[in-house]
Short mmCIF file of C-alpha atoms in Angstrom, two decimals:
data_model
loop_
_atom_site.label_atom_id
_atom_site.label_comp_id
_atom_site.label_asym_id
_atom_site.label_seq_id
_atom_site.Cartn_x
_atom_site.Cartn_y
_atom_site.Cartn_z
CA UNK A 1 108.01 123.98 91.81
CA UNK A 2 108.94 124.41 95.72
CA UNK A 3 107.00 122.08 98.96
CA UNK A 4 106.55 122.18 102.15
CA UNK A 5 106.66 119.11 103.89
CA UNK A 6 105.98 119.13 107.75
CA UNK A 7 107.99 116.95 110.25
CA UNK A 8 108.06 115.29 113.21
CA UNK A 9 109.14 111.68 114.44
CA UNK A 10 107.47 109.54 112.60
CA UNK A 11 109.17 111.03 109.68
CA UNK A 12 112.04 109.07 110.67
CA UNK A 13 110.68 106.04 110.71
CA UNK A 14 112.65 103.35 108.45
CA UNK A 15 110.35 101.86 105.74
CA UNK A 16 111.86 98.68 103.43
CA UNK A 17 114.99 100.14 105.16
CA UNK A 18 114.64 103.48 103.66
CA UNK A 19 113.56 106.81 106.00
CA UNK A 20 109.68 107.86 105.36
CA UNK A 21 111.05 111.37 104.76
CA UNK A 22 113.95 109.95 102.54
CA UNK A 23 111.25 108.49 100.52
CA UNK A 24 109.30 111.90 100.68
CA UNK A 25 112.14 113.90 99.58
CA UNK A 26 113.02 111.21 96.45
CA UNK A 27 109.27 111.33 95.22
CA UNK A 28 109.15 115.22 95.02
CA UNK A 29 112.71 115.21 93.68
CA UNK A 30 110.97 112.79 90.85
CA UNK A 31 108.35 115.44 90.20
CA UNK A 32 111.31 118.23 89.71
CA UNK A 33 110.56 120.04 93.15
CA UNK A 34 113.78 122.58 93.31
CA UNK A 35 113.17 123.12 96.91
CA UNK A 36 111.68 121.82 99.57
CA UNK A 37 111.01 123.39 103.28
CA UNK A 38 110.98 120.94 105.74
CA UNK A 39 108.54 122.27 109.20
CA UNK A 40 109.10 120.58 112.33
CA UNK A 41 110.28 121.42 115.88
CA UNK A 42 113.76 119.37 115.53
CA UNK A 43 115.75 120.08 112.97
CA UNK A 44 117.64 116.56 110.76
CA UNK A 45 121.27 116.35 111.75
CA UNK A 46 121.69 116.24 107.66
CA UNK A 47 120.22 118.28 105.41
CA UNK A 48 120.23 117.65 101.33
CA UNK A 49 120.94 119.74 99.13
CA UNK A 50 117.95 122.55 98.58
CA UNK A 51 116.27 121.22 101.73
CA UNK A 52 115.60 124.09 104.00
CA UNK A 53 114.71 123.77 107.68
CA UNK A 54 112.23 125.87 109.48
CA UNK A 55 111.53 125.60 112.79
CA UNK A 56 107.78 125.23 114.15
CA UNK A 57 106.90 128.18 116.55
CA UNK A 58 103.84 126.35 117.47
CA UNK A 59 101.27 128.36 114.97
CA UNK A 60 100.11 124.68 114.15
CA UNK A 61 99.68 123.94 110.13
CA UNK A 62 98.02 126.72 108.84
CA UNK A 63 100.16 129.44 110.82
CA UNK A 64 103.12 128.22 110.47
CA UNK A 65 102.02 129.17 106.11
CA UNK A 66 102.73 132.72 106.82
CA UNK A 67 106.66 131.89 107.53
CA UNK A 68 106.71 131.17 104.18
CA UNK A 69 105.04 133.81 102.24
CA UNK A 70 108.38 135.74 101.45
CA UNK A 71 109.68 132.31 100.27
CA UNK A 72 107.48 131.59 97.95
CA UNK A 73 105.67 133.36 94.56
CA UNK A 74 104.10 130.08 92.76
CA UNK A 75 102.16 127.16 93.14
CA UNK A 76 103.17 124.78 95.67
CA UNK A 77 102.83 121.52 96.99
CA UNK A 78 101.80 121.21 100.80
CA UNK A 79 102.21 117.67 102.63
CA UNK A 80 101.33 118.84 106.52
CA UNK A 81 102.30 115.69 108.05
CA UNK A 82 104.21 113.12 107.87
CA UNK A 83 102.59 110.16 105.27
CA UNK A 84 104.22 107.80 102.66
CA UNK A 85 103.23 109.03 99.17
CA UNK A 86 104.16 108.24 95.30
CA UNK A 87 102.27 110.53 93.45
CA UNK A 88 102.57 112.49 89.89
CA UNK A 89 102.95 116.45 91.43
CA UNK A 90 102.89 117.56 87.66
CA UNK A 91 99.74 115.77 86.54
CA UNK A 92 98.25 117.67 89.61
CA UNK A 93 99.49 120.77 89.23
CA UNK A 94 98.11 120.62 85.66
CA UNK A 95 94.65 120.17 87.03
CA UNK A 96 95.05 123.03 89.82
CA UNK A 97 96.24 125.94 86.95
CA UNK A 98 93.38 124.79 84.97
CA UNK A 99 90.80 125.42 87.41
CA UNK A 100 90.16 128.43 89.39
CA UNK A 101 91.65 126.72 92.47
CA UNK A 102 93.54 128.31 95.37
CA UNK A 103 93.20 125.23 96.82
CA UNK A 104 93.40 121.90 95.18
CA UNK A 105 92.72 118.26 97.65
CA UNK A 106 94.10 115.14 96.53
CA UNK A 107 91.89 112.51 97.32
CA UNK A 108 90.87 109.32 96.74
CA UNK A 109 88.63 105.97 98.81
CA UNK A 110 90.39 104.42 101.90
CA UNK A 111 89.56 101.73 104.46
CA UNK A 112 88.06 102.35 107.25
CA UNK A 113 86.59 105.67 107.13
CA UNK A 114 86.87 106.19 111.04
CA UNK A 115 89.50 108.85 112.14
CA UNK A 116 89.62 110.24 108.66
CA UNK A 117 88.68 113.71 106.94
CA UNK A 118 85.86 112.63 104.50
CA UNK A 119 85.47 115.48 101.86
CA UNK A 120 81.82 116.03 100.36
CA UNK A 121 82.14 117.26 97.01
CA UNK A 122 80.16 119.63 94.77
CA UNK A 123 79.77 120.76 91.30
CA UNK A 124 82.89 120.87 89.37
CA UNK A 125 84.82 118.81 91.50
CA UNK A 126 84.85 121.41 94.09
CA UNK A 127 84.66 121.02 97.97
CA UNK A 128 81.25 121.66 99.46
CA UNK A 129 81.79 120.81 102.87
CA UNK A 130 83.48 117.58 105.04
CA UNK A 131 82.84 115.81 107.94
CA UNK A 132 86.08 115.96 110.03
CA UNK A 133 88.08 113.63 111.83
CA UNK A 134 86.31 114.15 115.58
CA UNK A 135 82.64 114.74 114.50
CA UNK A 136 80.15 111.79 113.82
CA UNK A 137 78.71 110.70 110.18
CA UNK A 138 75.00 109.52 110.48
CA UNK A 139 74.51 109.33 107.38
CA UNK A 140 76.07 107.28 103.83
CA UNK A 141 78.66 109.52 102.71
CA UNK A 142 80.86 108.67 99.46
CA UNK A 143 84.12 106.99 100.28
CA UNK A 144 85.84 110.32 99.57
CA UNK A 145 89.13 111.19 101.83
CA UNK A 146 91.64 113.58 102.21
CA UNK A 147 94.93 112.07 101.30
CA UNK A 148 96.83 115.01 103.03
CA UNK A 149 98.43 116.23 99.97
CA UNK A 150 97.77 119.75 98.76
CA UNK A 151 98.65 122.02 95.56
CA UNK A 152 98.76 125.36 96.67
CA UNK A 153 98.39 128.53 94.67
CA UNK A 154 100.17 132.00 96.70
CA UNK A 155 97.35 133.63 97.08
CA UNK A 156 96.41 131.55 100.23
CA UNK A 157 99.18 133.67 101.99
CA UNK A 158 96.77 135.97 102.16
CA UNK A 159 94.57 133.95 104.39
CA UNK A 160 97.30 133.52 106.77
CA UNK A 161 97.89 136.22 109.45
CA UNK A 162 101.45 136.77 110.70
CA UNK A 163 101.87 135.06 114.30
CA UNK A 164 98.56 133.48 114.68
CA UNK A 165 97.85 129.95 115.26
CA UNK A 166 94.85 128.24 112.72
CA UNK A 167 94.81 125.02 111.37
CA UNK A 168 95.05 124.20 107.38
CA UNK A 169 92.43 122.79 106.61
CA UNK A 170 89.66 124.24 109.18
CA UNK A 171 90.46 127.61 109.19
CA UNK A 172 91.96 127.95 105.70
CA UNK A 173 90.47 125.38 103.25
CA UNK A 174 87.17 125.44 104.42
CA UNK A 175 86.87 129.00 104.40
CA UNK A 176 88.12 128.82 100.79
CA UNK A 177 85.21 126.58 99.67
CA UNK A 178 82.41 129.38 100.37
CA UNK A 179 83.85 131.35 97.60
CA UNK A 180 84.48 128.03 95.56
CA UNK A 181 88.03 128.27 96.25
CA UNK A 182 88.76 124.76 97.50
CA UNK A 183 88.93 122.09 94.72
CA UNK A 184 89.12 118.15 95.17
CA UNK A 185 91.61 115.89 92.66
CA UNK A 186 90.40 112.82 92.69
CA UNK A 187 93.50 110.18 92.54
CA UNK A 188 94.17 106.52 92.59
CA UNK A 189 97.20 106.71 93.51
CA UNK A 190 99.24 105.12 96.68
CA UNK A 191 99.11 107.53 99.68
CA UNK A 192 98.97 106.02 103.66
CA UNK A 193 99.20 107.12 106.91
CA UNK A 194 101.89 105.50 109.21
CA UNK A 195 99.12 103.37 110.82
CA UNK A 196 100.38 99.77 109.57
CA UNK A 197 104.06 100.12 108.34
CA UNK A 198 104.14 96.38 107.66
CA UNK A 199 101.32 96.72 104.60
CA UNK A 200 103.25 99.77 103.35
CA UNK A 201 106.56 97.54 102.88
CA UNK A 202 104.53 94.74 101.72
CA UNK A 203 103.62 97.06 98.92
CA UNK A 204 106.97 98.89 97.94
CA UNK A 205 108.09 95.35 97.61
CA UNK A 206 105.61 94.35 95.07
CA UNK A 207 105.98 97.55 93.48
CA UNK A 208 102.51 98.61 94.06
CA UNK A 209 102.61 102.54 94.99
CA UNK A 210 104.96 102.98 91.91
CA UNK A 211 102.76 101.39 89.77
CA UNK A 212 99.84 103.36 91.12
CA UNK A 213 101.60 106.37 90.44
CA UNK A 214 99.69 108.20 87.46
CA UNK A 215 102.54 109.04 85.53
CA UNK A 216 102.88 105.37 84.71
CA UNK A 217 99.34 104.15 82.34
CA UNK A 218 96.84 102.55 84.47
CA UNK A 219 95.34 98.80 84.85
CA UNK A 220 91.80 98.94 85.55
CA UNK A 221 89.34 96.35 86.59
CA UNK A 222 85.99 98.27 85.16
CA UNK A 223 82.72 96.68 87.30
CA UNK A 224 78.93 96.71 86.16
CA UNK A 225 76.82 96.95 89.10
CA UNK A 226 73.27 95.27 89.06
CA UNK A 227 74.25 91.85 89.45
CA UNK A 228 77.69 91.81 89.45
CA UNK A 229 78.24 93.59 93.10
CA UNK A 230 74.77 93.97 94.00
CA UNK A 231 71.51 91.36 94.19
CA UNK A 232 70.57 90.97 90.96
CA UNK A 233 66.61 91.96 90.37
CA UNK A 234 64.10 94.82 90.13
CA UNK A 235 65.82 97.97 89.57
CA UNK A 236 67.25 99.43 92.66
CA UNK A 237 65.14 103.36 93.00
CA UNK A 238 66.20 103.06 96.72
CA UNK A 239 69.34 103.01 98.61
CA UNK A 240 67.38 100.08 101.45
CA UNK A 241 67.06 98.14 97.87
CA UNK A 242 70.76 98.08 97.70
CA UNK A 243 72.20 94.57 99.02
CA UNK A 244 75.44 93.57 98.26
CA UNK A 245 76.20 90.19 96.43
CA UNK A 246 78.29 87.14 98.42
CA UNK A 247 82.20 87.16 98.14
CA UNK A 248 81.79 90.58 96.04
CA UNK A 249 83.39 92.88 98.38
CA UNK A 250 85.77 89.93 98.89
CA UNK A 251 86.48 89.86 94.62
CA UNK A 252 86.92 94.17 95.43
CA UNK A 253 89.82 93.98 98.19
CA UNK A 254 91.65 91.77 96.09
CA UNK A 255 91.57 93.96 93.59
CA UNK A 256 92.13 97.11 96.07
CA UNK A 257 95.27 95.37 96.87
CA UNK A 258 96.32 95.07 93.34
CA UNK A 259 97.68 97.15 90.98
CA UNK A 260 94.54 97.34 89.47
CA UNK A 261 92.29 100.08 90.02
CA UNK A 262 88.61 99.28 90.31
CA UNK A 263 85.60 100.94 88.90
CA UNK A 264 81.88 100.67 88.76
CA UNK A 265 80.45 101.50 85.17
CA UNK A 266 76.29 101.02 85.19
CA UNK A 267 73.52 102.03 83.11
CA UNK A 268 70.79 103.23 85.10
CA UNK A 269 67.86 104.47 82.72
CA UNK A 270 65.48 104.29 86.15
CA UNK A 271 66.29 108.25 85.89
CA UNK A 272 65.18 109.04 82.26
CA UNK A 273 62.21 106.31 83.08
CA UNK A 274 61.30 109.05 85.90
CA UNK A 275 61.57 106.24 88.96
CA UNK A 276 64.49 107.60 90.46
CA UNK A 277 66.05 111.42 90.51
CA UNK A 278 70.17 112.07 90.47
CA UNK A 279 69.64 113.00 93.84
CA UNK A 280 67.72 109.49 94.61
CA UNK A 281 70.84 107.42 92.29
CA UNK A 282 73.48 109.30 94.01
CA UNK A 283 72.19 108.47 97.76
CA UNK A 284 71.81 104.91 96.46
CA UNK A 285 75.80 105.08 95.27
CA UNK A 286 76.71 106.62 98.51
CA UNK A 287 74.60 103.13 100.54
CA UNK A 288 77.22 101.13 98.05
CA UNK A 289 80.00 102.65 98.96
CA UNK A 290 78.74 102.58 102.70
CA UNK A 291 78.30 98.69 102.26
CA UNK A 292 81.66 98.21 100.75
CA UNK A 293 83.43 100.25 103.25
CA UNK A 294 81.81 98.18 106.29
CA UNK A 295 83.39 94.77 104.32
CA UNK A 296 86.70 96.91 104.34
CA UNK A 297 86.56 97.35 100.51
CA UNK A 298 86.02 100.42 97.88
CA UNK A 299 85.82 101.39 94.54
CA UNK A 300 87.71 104.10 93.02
CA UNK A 301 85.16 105.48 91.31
CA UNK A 302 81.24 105.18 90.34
CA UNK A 303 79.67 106.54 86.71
CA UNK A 304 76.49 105.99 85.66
CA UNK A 305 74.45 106.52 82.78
CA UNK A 306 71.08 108.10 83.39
CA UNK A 307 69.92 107.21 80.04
CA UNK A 308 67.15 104.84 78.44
CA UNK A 309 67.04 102.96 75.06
CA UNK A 310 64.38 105.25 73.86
CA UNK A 311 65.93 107.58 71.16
CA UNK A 312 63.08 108.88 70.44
CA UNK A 313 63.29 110.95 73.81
CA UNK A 314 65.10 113.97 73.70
CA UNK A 315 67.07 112.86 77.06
CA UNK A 316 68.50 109.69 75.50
CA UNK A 317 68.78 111.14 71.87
CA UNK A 318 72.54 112.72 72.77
CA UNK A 319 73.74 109.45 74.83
CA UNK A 320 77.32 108.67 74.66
CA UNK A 321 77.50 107.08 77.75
CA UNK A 322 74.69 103.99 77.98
CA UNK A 323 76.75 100.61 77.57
CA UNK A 324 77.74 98.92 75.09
CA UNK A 325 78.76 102.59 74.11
CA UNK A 326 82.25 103.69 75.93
CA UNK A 327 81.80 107.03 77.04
CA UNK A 328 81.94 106.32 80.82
CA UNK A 329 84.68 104.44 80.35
CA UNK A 330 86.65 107.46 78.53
CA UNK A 331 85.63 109.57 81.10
CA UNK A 332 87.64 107.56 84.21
CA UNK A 333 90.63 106.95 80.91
CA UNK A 334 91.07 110.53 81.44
CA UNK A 335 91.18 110.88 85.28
CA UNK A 336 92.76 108.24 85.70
CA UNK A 337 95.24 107.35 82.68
CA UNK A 338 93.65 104.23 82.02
CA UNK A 339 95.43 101.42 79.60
CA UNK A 340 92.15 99.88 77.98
CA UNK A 341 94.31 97.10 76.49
CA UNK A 342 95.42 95.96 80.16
CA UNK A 343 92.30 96.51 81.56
CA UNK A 344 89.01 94.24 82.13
CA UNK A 345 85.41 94.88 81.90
CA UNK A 346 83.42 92.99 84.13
CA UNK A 347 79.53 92.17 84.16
CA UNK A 348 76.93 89.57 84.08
CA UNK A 349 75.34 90.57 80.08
CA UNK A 350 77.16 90.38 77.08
CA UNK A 351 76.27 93.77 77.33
CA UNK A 352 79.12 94.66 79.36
CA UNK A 353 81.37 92.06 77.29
CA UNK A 354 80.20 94.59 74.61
CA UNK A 355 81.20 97.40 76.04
CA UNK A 356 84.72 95.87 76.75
CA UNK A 357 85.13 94.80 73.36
CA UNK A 358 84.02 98.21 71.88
CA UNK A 359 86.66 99.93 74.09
CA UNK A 360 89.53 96.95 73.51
CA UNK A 361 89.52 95.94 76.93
CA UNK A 362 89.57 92.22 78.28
CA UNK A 363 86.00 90.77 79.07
CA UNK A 364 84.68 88.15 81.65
CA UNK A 365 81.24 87.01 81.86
CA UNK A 366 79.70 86.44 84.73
CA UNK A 367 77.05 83.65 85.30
CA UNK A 368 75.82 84.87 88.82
CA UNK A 369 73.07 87.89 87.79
CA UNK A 370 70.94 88.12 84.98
CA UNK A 371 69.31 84.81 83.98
CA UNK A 372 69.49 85.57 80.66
CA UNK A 373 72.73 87.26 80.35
CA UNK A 374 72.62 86.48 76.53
CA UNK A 375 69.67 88.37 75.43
CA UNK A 376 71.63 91.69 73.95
CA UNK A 377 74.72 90.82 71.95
CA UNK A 378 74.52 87.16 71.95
CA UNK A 379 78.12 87.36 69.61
CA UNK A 380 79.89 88.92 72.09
CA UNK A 381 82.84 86.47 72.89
CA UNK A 382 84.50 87.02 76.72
CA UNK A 383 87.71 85.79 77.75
CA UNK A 384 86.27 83.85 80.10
CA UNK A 385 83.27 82.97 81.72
CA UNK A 386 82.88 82.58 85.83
CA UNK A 387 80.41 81.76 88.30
CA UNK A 388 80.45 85.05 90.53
CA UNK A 389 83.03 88.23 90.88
CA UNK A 390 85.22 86.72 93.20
CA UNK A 391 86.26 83.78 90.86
CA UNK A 392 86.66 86.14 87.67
CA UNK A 393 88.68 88.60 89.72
CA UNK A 394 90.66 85.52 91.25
CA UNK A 395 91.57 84.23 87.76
CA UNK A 396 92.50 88.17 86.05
CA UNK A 397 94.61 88.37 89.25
CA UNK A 398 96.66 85.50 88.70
CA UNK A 399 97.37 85.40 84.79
#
C-alpha cells in the first residue's frame, strides 16, 4: 500500500518531542505503507527511506492528485493536511475493497462542530451530502466529521485533469457521491487537528490514541438512553421532548477522554407502536447529539431498536435487537472491535443489566430514571449500583 501525505509547517511541529510528520510517517510505516509521497511547497532537509518529495505547483489538494497518477495503480491512503493520527490503514482498506467505493471517509464525532466538515450520511454508509466548513447548519445534524483521512481507489485519477486546480473533497468527493461513489468509515479512533497541541501530548502520554487504535480490541462504555442521558418519562416521539439529564454530558466527556468508547444502545418500540416514524427517531437522535455537542460531549455511536414486545406482530416476530437481547450490541462489536468482557453496560432497568449480562459485559444500575427499575429481570445482579451517570462512570473510570 503507497500514501500521500500533504505538508506544510505545521507538519514540523514537535509533539511529546517527536515531529507531527515523524509520527505520521511511523503510523503508516505500522500499517506496512511501502511508500509514501510527501506534497508540500518546501521540501524536508532529510528524507527516509521510500519517502518521496513532490513539490506543490499550487493545483491545491485535488490537482495536485493528477501528479500522481503514473505513480500509483492501487488503493491508497490520502491524508491532505497535516493532522496527528493512529489509525488501523488495513482494517480500512478492508472495508473500502469490500464496498463499491472509489472513495472511502474516515470519520467519526468531534467537539465542537464549528469550522469542521460535517458529513450527512445515506444508505449503506454512503455519503449523501455535507455541510462544509464556511456554510451555516440550521438545523440538528448527527455529530458526523471528516477526520481528513481517505482510502483511495485509482480510479479517482480519472476525475483529476492534468494542470487544473480543484479541491479534494468539493470538486472530487462530492461529485463521487451522486453516483454513490463516496463512502463514509465510521471510526473511533484518535485523529486531531493541530488546534490544541497540549491535549494531544496529554494523550500520547496516557497512551490514549494507541489504545484507540482499532487494531488493538476495544473498551466500551455501552449507554441506554431514556433515563440514563435523557429525562426520564413519557416516551420521547419528538426531538423538543428530548432534554438532557444533569451531570450526563458531564459522565460522557469523561468517558470521551478515556479509552473507553461510548455508545447509546435503546429500545424504542414507539416505531412498531406507530407514534413515531425512523425518520421522526432519527431527527430526535440528531437533537441528542445536538445537545451533547453544545455541553462539548458525544457519543460514538447511536442504535436503536424499533421493535415492541408484541410477537405476535409480524414487525417484532424477527427481533434480534430489543434489549435484554444483544444484537445491537454485536452490531457496534463489529465496527468497532469491541472487548465485551472489558466493557460496561449502563442503564437505569435491570433490563439493561440484562442485556450486559447476556453479552458478558460489566453492569451498573442506575437509580436516577425509572422508578421502578426492578420490574423486568428482578435477578439481574449489577456490579454496582449509583445514583446518576456521572457517579457510575466516575467509579468504572477509576477501578
Amino acid at each position: 500500500m503507497k500514501a500521500v501525505l500533504g505538508i506544510n509547517d505545521s507538519s514540523f511541529q514537535l509533539i511529546g518531542g517527536k515531529s507531527l510528520l515523524a509520527w505520521n510517517i511511523e503510523n503508516l510505516r505500522d500499517n506496512g505503507v511501502t511508500t509514501i509521497f510527501l506534497v508540500g511547497a518546501k521540501e524536508p532537509a532529510v528524507l527516509p527511506e521510500n519517502v518521496v518529495f513532490i513539490k506543490d505547483p499550487g493545483l491545491g489538494d485535488g490537482g495536485v492528485l493528477s501528479l500522481l497518477s503514473k505513480e500509483i495503480s492501487s488503493n491508497f491512503a490520502y491524508i491532505p493536511a497535516p493532522i496527528f493520527f493512529n489509525v488501523d490503514l488495513k482494517r480500512a482498506l478492508e472495508h473500502h475493497r469490500s464496498s463499491n467505493n472509489w472513495i472511502t471517509i474516515f470519520a467519526g464525532p468531534r467537539v465542537p462542530l464549528k469550522g469542521q466538515r460535517v458529513l450527512i450520511e445515506g444508505e449503506n454508509s454512503l455519503l449523501r451530502n455535507a455541510i462544509l466548513e464556511d456554510e451555516k447548519r440550521g438545523f440538528d445534524v448527527h455529530n458526523l466529521v471528516d477526520l481528513g483521512i481517505y482510502i483511495v481507489s485509482p480510479e479517482v485519477f480519472a476525475l483529476t485533469p492534468a494542470n487544473t486546480a480543484c479541491s479534494f473533497f468539493k470538486d472530487i468527493v462530492m461529485p463521487a457521491r451522486v453516483d454513490g461513489l463516496s463512502g463514509i468509515y465510521h471510526t473511533s479512533e484518535y485523529a486531531r487537528v493541530l488546534t490544541d497541541t497540549k491535549a494531544i501530548e496529554d494523550a500520547i502520554k496516557r497512551g490514549i490514541p494507541e489504545k484507540r487504535n482499532l487494531k488493538n480490541p476495544q473498551k466500551a462504555i455501552f449507554l441506554d438512553r431514556d433515563g440514563t442521558i435523557n429525562r426520564f418519562g413519557d416516551f420521547v416521539v419528538r426531538p423538543d421532548m428530548l432534554i438532557l439529564m444533569k451531570k450526563s454530558a458531564e459522565a460522557i466527556r469523561l468517558i470521551d477522554d478515556s479509552e473507553y468508547i461510548p455508545i447509546v444502545v435503546t429500545n424504542q418500540p414507539i416505531v412498531a407502536r406507530g407514534e413515531a416514524t425512523l425518520e421522526t427517531l432519527d431527527i430526535i437522535h440528531c437533537r441528542l447529539e445536538t445537545l451533547l455537542e453544545q455541553e462539548g460531549c458525544y457519543v460514538n455511536d447511536i442504535y436503536f431498536c424499533p421493535h415492541d414486545i408484541d410477537k405476535t406482530k409480524e414487525w417484532n416476530a424477527s427481533c434480534d435487537c430489543r434489549k435484554p437481547k444483544i444484537g445491537m450490541l454485536l452490531k457496534a462489536k463489529e465496527r468497532y472491535n469491541i472487548d465485551f468482557a472489558s466493557s460496561w453496560m449502563v442503564g437505569d432497568t435491570t433490563q439493561d443489566v440484562q442485556t450486559g449480562l447476556n453479552a458478558g459485559t460489566h453492569a451498573a444500575l442506575l437509580l436516577c430514571g425509572d422508578p421502578r427499575p426492578r420490574k423486568r429481570f428482578p435477578d439481574a445482579k449489577a456490579d454496582f449500583e449509583a445514583d446518576d451517570l456521572l457517579l457510575a462512570v466516575e467509579k468504572i473510570l477509576n477501578k
